[in-house]
Amino acid sequence: MRFTLPRDIYYGRGTLETLKTIKGKRAIVVVGGGSMKRFGFLDRVVGYLKEAGMEVQLFENVEPDPSVETVMRGAEAMRAFQPDWIVAMGGGSPIDAAKAMWAFYEYPETTFEQLITPFSFPTLRTKAHFLAIPSTSGTATEVTAFSVITNYQTGVKYPLADFNITPDIAIVDPELAETMPQKLTAHTGMDALTHAIEAYVSTLNSPFTDPLAIKAIQMVFANLPASYEGDKNAREQMHYAQCLAGMAFSNALLGIVHSMAHKTGAAFSTGHIPHGCANAIYLPYVIQYNKKDATALARYADIARSIGLTGADDNALTDALCDKIREFNKKLSIPATLAEFGINEAEFKEKVAKIAELAVGDACTGSNPRAITPAEMEKLLNCTYYGTPVNF
Ligand code: FE
């Protein structure tokens, strides 16, 4: 068993300045579409790194759901510039892209096909160390061993998973998260809650991950609505909560809420279902499915008690937890079903069997507390479409 985290996590308002103390020669800054530039954070990062005596190069415009091509271009830029620090900042996408660039920078001969076998990465850090600065409060990629890269030619997503790509340093400065629009705050917040709940009931949960997951859950329930309404203190607490959730799930892994979100996110012609929104919709249904497993039921009841819910027995406590999640979704303007989200019924019916099969095969299914067949997954997806109770 192994429990891996970044060597250092700097947190708090203004900790971006920590960059002044990083020791190195050359830093490449990998960043997304422009909000970090617009709000002045990119200039500050470059300025601090220069103050640290480093030569700085930018790799800008990493797109949402980063592509294989972007990763290869970034790796090439790194091979030309030879950085000893990779500094990735922004939402999940630029940080995920930079993690993959790092692997191809250090091992130009490797391929995505070789990297997707979980926990089979070559040893990194022979050329560069990795520092991540998140601007959204959800994915926690700044502390996790994961990265998702999309091959747009084949429509395949490569989920990379290896403790080698757990960053060396994370800077969790809530000032960056204050730039999130309201909808993104809702979706990323529910993503973080899902990470913590799935990690807590995962078959790989451990005494090392449990306290991180429970604390993250308590902090999300205490702060997400106020963060959504723009309260700066709550926004700060959410930025830390998502990071704690990330530390838990990077080591305990996830479950079928994520399997379903991964395989439905881009499945329908009516438009993308944002990752956190999909998780928020599926979470109460999956809890109802998983609670048939006695160990999972006891763990959901733990979660319910930890946030002050009451109930006659573990079953009632678990139902109270589901009610609480539904109440949160309502407060955050997240739909309760896929129908309400706007997925076309005919298209859903046509695709659900295939999606169910793909979801069962997703990397996150293996650590779900209750096993699931494609036929059961299809039934479960139907419940999430129509809002019908899960009773199987
Ligand atoms: Fe997630």
PDB file of C-alpha atoms and ligand atoms in Angstrom, residues 138-139 190-192 194-195 198 249 254 258 261-262 275-276 279, ligand 1:
ATOM      1  CA  GLY A 138     -12.864  21.015  -7.872  1.00  0.00           C
ATOM      2  CA  THR A 139     -10.526  18.705  -9.783  1.00  0.00           C
ATOM      3  CA  MET A 190     -20.156  19.241  -6.334  1.00  0.00           C
ATOM      4  CA  ASP A 191     -17.257  17.519  -8.124  1.00  0.00           C
ATOM      5  CA  ALA A 192     -15.183  17.977  -4.964  1.00  0.00           C
ATOM      6  CA  THR A 194     -18.291  13.579  -5.099  1.00  0.00           C
ATOM      7  CA  HIS A 195     -14.528  12.992  -4.883  1.00  0.00           C
ATOM      8  CA  GLU A 198     -16.541   8.253  -3.444  1.00  0.00           C
ATOM      9  CA  PHE A 249      -9.197  10.292  -3.900  1.00  0.00           C
ATOM     10  CA  LEU A 254     -13.270   6.865  -6.958  1.00  0.00           C
ATOM     11  CA  HIS A 258     -17.318   9.147 -12.010  1.00  0.00           C
ATOM     12  CA  ALA A 261     -19.966  11.100 -15.661  1.00  0.00           C
ATOM     13  CA  HIS A 262     -16.979  10.119 -17.826  1.00  0.00           C
ATOM     14  CA  HIS A 275     -18.258  17.001 -15.284  1.00  0.00           C
ATOM     15  CA  GLY A 276     -19.264  18.340 -11.871  1.00  0.00           C
ATOM     16  CA  ASN A 279     -21.558  13.968 -10.816  1.00  0.00           C
TER      17      ASN A 279
HETATM   18 FE    FE B   1     -14.140  14.549 -10.708  1.00  0.00          FE
END
